[in-house]
Coordinates of C-alpha atoms and ligand atoms in Angstrom, one line a residue:
X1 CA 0.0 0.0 0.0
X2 CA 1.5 3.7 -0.9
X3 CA 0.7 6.3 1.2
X4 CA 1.1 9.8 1.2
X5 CA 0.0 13.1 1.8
X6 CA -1.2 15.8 0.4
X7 CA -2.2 19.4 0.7
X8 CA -5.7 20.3 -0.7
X9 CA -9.4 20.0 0.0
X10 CA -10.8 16.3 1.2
X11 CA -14.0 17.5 -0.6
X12 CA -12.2 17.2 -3.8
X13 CA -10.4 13.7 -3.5
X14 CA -11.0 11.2 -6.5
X15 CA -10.6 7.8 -4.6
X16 CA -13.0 5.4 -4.2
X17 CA -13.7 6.8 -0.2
X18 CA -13.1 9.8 1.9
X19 CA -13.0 9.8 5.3
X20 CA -13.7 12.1 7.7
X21 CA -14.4 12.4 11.5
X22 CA -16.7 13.5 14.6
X23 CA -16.4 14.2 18.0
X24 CA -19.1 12.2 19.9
X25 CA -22.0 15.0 21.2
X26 CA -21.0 17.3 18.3
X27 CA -24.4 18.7 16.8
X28 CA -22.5 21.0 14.3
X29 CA -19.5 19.6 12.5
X30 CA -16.7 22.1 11.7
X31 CA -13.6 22.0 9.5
X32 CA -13.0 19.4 6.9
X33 CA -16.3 17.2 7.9
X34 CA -18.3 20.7 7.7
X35 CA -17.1 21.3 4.3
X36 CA -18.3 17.4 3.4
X37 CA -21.1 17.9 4.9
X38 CA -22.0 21.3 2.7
X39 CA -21.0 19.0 -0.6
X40 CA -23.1 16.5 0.6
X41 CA -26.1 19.4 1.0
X42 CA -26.0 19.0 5.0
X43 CA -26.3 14.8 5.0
X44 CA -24.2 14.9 7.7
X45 CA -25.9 17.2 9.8
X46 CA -29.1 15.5 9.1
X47 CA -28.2 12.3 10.1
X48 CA -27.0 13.5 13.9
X49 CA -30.1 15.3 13.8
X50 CA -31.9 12.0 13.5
X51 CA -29.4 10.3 16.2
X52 CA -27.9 8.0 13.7
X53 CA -24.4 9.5 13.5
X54 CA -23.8 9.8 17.5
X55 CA -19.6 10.7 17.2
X56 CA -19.3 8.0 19.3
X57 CA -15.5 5.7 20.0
X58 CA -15.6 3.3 16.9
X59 CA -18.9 4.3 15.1
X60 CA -19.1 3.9 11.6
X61 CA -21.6 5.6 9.1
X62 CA -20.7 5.3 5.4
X63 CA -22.4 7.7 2.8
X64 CA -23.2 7.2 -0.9
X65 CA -22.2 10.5 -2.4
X66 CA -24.0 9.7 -5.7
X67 CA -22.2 12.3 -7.7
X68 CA -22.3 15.0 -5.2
X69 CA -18.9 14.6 -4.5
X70 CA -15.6 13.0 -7.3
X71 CA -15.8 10.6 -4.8
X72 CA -18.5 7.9 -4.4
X73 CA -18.3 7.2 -1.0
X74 CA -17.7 9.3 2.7
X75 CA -17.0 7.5 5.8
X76 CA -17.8 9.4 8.9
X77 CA -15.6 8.1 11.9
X78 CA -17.1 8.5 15.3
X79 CA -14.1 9.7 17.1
X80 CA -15.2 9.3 20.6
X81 CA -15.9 12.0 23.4
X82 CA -13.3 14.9 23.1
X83 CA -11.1 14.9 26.3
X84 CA -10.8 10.8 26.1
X85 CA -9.2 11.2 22.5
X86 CA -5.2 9.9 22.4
X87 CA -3.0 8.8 19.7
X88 CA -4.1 5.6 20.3
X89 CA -7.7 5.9 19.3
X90 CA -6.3 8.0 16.0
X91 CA -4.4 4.4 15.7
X92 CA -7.3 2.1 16.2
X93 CA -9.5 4.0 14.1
X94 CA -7.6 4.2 11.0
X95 CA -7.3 0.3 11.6
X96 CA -10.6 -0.5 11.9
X97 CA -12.1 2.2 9.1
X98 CA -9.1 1.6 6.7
X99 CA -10.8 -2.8 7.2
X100 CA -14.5 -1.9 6.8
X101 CA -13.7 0.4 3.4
X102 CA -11.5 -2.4 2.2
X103 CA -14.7 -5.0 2.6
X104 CA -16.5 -2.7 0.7
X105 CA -13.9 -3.0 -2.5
X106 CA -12.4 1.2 -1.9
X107 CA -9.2 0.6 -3.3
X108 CA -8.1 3.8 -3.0
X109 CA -8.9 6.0 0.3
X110 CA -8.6 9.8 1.4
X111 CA -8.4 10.8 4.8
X112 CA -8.2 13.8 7.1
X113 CA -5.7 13.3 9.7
X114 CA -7.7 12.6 12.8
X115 CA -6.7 14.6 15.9
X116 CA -4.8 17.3 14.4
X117 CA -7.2 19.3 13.6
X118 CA -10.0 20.2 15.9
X119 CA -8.4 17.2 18.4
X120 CA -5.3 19.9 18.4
X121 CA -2.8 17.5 18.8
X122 CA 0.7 17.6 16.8
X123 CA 0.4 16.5 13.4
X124 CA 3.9 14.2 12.8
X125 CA 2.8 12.0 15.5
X126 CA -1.2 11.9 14.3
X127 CA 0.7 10.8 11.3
X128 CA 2.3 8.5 12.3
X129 CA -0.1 7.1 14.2
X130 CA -2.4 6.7 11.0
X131 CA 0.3 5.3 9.3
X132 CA 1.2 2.5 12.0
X133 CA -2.9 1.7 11.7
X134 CA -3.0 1.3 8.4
X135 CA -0.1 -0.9 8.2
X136 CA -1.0 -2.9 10.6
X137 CA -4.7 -2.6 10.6
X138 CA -4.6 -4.2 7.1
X139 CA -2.3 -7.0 7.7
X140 CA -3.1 -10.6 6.7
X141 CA -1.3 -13.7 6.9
X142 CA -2.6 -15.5 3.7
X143 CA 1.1 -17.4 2.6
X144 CA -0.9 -20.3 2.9
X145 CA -4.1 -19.6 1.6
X146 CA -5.7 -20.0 -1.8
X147 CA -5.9 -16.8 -3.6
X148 CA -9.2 -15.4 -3.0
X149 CA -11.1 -13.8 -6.2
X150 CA -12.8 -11.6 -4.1
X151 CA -9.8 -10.5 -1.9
X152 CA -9.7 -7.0 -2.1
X153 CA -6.5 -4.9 -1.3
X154 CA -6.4 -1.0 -0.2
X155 CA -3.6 0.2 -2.8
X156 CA -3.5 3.5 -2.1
X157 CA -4.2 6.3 1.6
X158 CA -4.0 9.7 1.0
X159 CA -3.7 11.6 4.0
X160 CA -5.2 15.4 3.0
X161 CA -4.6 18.3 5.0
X162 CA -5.5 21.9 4.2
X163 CA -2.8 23.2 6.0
X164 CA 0.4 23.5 3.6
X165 CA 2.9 24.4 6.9
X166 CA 2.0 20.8 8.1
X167 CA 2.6 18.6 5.2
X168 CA 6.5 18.3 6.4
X169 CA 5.9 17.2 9.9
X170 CA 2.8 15.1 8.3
X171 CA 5.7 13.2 5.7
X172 CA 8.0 12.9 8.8
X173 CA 5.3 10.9 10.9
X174 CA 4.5 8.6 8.4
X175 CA 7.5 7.6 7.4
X176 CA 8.3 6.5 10.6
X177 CA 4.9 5.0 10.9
X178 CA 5.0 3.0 8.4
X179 CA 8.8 1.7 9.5
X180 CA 7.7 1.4 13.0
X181 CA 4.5 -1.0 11.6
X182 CA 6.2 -3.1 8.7
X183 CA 8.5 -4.2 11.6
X184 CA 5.2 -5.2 13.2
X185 CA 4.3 -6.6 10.8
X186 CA 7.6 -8.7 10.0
X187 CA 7.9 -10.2 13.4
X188 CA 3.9 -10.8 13.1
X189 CA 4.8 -13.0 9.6
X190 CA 7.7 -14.6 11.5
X191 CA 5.5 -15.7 14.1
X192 CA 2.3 -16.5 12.2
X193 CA 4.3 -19.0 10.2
X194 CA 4.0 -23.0 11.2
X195 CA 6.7 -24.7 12.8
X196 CA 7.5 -27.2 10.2
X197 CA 8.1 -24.5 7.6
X198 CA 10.2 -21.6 10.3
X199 CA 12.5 -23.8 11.9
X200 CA 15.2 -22.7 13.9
X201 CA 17.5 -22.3 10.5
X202 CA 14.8 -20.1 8.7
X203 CA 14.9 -17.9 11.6
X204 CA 18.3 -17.6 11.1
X205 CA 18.1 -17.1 7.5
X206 CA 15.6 -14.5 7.6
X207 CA 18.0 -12.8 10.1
X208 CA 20.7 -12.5 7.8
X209 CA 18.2 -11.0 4.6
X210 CA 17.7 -8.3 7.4
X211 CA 20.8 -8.0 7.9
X212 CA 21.7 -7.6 4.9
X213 CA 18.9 -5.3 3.7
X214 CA 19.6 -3.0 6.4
X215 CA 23.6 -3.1 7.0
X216 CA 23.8 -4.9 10.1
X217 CA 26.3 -7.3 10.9
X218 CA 24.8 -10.8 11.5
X219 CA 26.5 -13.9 13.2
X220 CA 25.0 -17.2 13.8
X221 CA 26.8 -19.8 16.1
X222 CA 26.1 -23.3 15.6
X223 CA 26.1 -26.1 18.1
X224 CA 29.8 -26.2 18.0
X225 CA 30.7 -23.3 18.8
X226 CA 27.6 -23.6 21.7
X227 CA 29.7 -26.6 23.1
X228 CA 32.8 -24.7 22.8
X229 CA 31.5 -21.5 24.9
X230 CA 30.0 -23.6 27.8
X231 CA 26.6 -23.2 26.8
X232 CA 24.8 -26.4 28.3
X233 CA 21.5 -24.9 29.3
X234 CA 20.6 -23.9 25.6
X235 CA 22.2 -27.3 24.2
X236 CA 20.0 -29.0 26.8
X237 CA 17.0 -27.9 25.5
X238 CA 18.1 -28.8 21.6
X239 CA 18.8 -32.3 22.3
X240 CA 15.4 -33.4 22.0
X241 CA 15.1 -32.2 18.4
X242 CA 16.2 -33.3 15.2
X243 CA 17.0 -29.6 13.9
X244 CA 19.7 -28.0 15.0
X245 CA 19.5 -24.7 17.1
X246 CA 20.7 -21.5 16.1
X247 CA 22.1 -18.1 18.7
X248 CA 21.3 -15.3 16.1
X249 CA 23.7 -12.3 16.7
X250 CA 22.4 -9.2 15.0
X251 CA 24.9 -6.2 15.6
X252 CA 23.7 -2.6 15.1
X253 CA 26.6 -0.5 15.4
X254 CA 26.4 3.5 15.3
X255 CA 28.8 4.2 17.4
X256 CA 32.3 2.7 16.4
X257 CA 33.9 4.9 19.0
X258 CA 32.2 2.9 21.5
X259 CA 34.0 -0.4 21.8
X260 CA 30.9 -1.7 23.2
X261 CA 27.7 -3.9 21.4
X262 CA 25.4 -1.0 23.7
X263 CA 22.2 -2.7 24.7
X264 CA 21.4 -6.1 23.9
X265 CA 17.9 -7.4 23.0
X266 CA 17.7 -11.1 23.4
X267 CA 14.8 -12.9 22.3
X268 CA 13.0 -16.2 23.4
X269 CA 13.2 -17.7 20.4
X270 CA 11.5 -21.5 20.8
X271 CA 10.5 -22.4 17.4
X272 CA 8.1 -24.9 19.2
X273 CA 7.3 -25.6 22.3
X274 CA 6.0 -29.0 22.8
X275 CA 7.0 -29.2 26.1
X276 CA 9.4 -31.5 25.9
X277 CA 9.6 -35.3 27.7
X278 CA 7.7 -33.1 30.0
X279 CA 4.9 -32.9 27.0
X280 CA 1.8 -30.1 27.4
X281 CA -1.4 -31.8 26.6
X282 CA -3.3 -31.8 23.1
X283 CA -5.4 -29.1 23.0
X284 CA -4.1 -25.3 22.2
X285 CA -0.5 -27.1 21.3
X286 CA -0.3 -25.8 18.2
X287 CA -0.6 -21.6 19.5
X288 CA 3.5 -23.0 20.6
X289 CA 4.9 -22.5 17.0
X290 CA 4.2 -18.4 18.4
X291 CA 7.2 -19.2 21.0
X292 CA 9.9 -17.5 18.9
X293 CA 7.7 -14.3 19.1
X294 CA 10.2 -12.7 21.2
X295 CA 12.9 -13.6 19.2
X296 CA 11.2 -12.5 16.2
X297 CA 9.9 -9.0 17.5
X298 CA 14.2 -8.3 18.5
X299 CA 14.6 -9.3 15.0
X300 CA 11.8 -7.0 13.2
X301 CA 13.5 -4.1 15.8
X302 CA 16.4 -4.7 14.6
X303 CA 15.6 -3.9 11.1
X304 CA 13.5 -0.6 12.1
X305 CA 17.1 0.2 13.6
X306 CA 18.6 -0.6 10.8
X307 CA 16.9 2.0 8.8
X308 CA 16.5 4.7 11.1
X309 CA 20.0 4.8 12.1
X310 CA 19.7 6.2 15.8
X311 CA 23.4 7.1 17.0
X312 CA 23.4 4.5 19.8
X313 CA 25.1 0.5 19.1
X314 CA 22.1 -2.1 20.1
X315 CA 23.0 -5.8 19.4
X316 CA 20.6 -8.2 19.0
X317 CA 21.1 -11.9 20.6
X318 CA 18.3 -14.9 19.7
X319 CA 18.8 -18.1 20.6
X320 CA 16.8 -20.4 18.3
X321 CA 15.8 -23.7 19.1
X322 CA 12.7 -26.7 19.1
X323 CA 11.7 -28.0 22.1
X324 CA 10.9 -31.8 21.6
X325 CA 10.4 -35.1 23.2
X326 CA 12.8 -38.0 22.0
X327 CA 14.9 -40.6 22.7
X328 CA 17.8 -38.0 23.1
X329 CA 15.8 -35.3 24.6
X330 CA 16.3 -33.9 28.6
X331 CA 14.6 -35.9 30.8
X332 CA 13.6 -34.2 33.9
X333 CA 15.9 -34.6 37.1
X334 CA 19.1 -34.0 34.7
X335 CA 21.4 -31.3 35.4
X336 CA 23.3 -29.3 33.3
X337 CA 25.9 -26.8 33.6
X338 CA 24.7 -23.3 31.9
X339 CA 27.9 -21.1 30.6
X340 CA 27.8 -18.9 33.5
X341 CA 29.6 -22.2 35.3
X342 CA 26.1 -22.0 37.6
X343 CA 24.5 -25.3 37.5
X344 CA 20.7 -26.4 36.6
X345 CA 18.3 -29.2 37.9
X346 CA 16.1 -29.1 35.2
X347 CA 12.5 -30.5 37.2
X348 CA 10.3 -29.5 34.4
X349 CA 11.5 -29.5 30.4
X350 CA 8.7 -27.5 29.4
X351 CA 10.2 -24.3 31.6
X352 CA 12.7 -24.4 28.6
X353 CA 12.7 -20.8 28.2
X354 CA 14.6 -19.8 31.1
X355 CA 17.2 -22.3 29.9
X356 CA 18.4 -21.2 26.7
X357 CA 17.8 -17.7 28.1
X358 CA 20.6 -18.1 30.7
X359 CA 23.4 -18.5 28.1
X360 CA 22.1 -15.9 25.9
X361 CA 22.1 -13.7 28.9
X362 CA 25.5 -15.0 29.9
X363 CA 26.9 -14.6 26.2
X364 CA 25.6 -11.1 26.0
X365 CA 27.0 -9.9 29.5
X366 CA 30.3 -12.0 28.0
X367 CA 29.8 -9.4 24.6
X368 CA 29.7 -6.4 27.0
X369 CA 26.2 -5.8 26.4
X370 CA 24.7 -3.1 28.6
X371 CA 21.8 -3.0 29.8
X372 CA 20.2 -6.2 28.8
X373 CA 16.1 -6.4 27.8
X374 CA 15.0 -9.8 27.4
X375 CA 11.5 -10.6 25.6
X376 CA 10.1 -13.9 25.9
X377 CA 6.4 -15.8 26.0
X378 CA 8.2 -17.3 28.8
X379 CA 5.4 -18.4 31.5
X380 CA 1.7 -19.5 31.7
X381 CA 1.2 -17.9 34.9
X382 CA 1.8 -14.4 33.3
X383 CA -1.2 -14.8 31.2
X384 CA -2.9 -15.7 34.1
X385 CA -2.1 -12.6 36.1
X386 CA -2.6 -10.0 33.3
X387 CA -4.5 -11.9 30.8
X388 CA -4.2 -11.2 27.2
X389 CA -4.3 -7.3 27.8
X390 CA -0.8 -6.3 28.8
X391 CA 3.1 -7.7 29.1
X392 CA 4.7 -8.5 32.3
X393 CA 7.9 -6.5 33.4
X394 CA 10.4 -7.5 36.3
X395 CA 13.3 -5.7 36.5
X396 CA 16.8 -4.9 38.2
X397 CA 16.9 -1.4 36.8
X398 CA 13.7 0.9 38.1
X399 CA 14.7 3.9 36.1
X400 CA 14.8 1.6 32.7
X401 CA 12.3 0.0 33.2
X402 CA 10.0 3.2 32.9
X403 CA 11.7 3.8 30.3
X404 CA 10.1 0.7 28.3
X405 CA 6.9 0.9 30.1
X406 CA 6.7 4.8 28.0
X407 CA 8.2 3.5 25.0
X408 CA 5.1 1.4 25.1
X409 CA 2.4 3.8 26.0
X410 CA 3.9 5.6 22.7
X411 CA 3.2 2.5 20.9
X412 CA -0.1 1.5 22.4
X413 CA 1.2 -1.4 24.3
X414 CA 0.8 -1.8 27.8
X415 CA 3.5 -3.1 30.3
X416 CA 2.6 -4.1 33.9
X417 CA 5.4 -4.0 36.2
X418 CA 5.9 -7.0 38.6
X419 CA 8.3 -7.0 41.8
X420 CA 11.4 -9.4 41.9
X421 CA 11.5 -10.3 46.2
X422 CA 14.6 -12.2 47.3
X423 CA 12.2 -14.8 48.8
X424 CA 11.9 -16.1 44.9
X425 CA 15.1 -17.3 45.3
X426 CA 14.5 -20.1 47.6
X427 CA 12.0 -21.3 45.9
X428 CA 14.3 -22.1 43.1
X429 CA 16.5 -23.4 45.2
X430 CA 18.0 -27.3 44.2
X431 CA 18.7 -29.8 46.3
X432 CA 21.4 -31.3 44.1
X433 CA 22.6 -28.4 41.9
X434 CA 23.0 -24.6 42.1
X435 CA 19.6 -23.5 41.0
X436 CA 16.2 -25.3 39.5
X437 CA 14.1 -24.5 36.5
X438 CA 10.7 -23.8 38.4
X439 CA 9.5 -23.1 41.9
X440 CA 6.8 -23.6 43.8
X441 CA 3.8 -24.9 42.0
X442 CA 1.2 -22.2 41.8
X443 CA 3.3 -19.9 43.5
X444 CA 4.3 -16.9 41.2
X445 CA 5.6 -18.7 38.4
X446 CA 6.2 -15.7 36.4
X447 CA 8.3 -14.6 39.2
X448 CA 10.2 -17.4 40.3
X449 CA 10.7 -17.8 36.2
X450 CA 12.2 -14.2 36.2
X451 CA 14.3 -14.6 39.3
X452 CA 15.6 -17.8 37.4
X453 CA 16.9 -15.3 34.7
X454 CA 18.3 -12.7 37.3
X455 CA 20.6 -15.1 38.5
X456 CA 22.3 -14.9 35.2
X457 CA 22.0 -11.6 34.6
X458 CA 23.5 -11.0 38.1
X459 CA 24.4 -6.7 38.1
X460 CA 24.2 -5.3 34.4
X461 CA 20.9 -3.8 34.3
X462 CA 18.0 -5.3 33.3
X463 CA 14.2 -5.5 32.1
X464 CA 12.6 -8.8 31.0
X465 CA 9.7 -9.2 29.6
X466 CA 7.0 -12.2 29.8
X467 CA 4.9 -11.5 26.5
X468 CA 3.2 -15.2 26.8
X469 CA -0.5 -14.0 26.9
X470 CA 0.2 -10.4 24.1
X471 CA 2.1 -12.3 21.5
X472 CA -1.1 -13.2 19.6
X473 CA -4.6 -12.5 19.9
X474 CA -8.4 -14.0 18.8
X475 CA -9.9 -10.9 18.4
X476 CA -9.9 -8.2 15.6
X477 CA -9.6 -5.0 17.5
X478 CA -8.1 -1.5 16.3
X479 CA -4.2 -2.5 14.9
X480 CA -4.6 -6.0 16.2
X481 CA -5.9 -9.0 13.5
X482 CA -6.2 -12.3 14.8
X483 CA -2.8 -14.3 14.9
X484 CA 0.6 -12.5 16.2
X485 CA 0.7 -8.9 17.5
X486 CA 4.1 -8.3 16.8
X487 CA 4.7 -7.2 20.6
X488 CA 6.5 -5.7 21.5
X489 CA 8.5 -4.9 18.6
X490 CA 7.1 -0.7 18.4
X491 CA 7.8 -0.5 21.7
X492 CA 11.9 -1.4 21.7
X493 CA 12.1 0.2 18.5
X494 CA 11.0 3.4 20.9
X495 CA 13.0 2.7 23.4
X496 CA 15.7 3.0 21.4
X497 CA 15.0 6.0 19.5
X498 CA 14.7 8.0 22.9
X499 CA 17.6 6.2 24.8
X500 CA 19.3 8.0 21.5
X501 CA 17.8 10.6 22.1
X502 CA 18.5 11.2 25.8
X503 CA 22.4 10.7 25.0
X504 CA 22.0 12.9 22.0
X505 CA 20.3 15.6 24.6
X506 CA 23.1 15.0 27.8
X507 CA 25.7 15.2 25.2
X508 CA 24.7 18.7 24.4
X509 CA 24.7 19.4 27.8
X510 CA 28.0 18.1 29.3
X511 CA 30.4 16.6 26.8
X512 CA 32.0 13.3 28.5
X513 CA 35.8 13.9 29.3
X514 CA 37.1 11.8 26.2
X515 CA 35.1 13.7 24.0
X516 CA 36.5 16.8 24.8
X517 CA 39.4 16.1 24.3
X518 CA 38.5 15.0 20.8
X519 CA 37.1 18.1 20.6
X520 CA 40.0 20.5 21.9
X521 CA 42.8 19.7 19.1
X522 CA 40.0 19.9 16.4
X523 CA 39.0 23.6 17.5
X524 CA 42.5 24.7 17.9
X525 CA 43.0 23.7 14.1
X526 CA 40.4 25.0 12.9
X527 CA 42.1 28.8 14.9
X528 CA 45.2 28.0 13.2
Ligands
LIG1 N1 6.1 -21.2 26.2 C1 5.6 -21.5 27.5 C2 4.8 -20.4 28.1 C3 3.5 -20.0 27.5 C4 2.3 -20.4 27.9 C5 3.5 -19.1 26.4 C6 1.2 -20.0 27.4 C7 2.4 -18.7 25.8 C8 1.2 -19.1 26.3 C9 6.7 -21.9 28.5 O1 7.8 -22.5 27.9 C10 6.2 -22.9 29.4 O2 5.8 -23.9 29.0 N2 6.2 -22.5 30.7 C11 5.7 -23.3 31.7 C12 6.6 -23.3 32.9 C13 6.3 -24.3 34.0 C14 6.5 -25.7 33.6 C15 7.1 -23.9 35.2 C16 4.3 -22.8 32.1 O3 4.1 -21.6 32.3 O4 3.4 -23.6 32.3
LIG2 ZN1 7.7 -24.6 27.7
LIG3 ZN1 8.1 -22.0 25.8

């Protein structure tokens, strides 16, 4: 789908629908729906007379113009009541008006940019926030699908503003919106895609086409190299399988100054999740080819990264891997030594996540990675506690971990911060090695399964989050079709555009003592 924007009249768009908007309670439209409404020889106005056009969140009234207008069709958007509007209703709405106008066949679309007009709020980021809708209100997964005659594609938005000092910032914001969404969408397509057909080599083929679409560097270790760095926990948890696991290193590197990777991602990346000798039962199995979704949402970030170039290094660290029953697979009781030298009783195979998290973790404090987020569907109870509505966050690091929680209100995400006490860590305490792969049971298994990972991290800083119940939904809601989310991948990709941001900002401010001396010689030459 193209979009772009344009200055000029909504009234005078030739595409097969214009939209345009209300504020729930308005009797009297103004701006751009007033000047439809006049075209339309006060429709508008008539039908909130008769109470059918209400303005309220979500409505939907469409409008034959029948040659009143170039175009044959108007959609008015209820936007909701006025003080309750946010960037994440502009989001929702172009989603869900952008999929009812593409059921009725409107290949091409014209739209006012909701909430910066009359909803006075800035245009770039209204812009964006269309943009992110429409990419992602308009995915489908349909690789496997038979081509439908009827399926009907939106080819072309047209955002229209009247405004010619706002078309720059309005270019701005969708550009970024529609980077911020592909990624979505990419890490949606990784995860939407069966096991049998995204194996753990896949993953790590489709990591180096990003990689190389983008300019980042991209390593992948085999199991060699596994065995030569120590790392038992992840090989543990490969054993059982008959394909080979993969650690995906993606390295982002702005900064060559820096001698350090900067902050590492690391992503769960379990291509499926059977359970293991410790097998789950029947029914819902198959929603565990979705277990890589952390590792794929660090991958799409990555390649939003890529092409926004902030100045800041982030490296990118998945470890890919089945988890399967067999003849050569873990058995529970075994221990294993992880590559921190710490060793595991592993009591449960199916808490597998942890596992091959603790030698990422310890390979990415062993890169110099600092500070560390970790994004994994890693436990059941999480979905339990929060349901399918937000992501669990534990962390080491209170100031960073506000820091995500913000990046995701930006991206209409929502984090839920859980505490880490030092009682967890008795309850993973093993009788016959150093630590155990689950606690208690039904005692705070997200908890005990994030304490788990804080033994490895030990004191870089840290955030993890347990995206089991947000990585994919059943419900067609605003930016959200049913199958993955793409969670959290908006969110890092914001995080890292305003931890860039913040140095870029304290840099200003107080150059660091190496940097001015960099900068002395260079201003004495340029005196000379
Ligand atoms: N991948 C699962 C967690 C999960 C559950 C993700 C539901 C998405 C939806 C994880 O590997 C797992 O099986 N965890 C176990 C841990 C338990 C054995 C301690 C769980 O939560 O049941
Ligand atoms: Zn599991
Ligand atoms: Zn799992």
């Amino acid at each position: 789908m193209d979009i772009n924007v344009r200055t000029g009249d909504i009234v005078r768009q030739r595409t097969k629908a214009i939209v345009v908007n209300l504020f729930e309670g308005v009797k009297k439209p103004s701006g751009a729906t007033a000047a439809v409404d006049r075209a339309l020889g006060g429709a508008i106005s008539q039908l909130i007379a008769e109470g059918e056009i209400k303005g309220k969140y979500g409505e939907l009234t469409l409008i034959h113009t029948l040659g009143r207008l170039p175009s044959p069709r108007v959609l008015v958007v209820g936007l909701g009541k006025e003080p309750e509007f946010r960037l994440d209703r502009v989001r929702d709405l172009t989603a869900s008006a952008l999929r009812y106008l593409r059921r009725l066949g409107a290949s091409s679309v014209a739209s006012i940019v909701h909430g910066a007009g009359v909803g006075g709020m800035e245009p770039r980021q209204c812009a964006q926030a269309m943009a992110e809708g429409a990419v992602m209100g308009l995915y489908r997964f349909l690789r496997h699908k038979k081509p439908d005659e009827e399926q009907r594609e939106i080819e072309q938005l047209t955002l229209v503003e009247v405004d010619r000092k706002k078309t720059p910032a309005l270019r701005q914001g969708v550009a970024t919106g529609r980077i911020l969404a592909e990624a979505a969408n990419r890490a949606r397509d990784m995860a939407n895609e069966p096991a049998n057909l995204f194996t753990p080599s896949v993953m790590a083929e489709q990591a180096q086409a990003i990689a190389a679409e983008v300019g980042l560097e991209c390593e992948v270790l085999e199991r060699e190299q596994m065995q030569e760095l120590g790392m038992g926990a992840l090989l543990s948890v490969a054993q059982g399988s008959a394909q080979p696991p993969k650690l995906i290193v993606l390295r982002y590197r702005a900064d060559r100054r820096s001698a350090s990777g900067g902050l590492g991602l690391l992503g769960k990346g379990i291509t499926f999740d059977s359970g293991g000798i410790s097998i789950k039962p029947a029914a819902g199995m198959e929603a565990m080819k979705g277990d890589m979704s952390g590792g794929a949402a660090v991958i799409a970030a990555m390649w939003a990264i890529g092409r926004l170039k902030p100045p800041i290094n982030v490296t990118a660290v998945v470890p890919a891997t089945e988890n399967m029953p067999s003849g050569s697979a873990t058995r529970p009781g075994d221990v294993v030594r992880a590559m921190s030298g710490k060793t595991i009783e592993i009591i449960n195979t199916d808490a597998e996540g942890r596992l091959i998290l603790a030698d990422a973790i310890a390979y990415a404090r062993q890169q110099g990675l600092s500070p560390i987020i970790d994004v994994a569907t890693l436990t059941g109870a999480m979905v339990v506690a929060l349901g399918k509505v937000a992501t669990g966050c534990v962390a080491n690091d209170q100031e960073l971990c506000q820091k995500v929680i913000a990046a995701g209100q930006a991206a209409g995400e929502k984090f839920w911060q859980f505490p880490l006490f030092e009682e967890y860590k008795e309850l993973i305490k093993s009788n016959v090695a150093d630590v155990k792969n689950v606690g208690a049971p039904g005692q705070a298994g997200a908890l005990t399964a994030a304490q788990f990972l804080a033994e490895f991290v030990e004191d870089t800083p840290w955030v993890h989050l347990d995206m089991a119940g947000t990585d994919d939904t059943d419900k067609e809601k605003g930016v959200w079709v049913k199958g993955a989310t793409g969670i959290p991948t908006r969110t890092l990709v914001n995080l890292v555009l305003s931890l860039a941001e913040e140095r870029r900002t304290a840099r200003r401010r107080a150059p660091a003592p190496s940097e001015r001396r960099r900068r002395g010689p260079r201003r004495r030459r340029r005196g000379a």
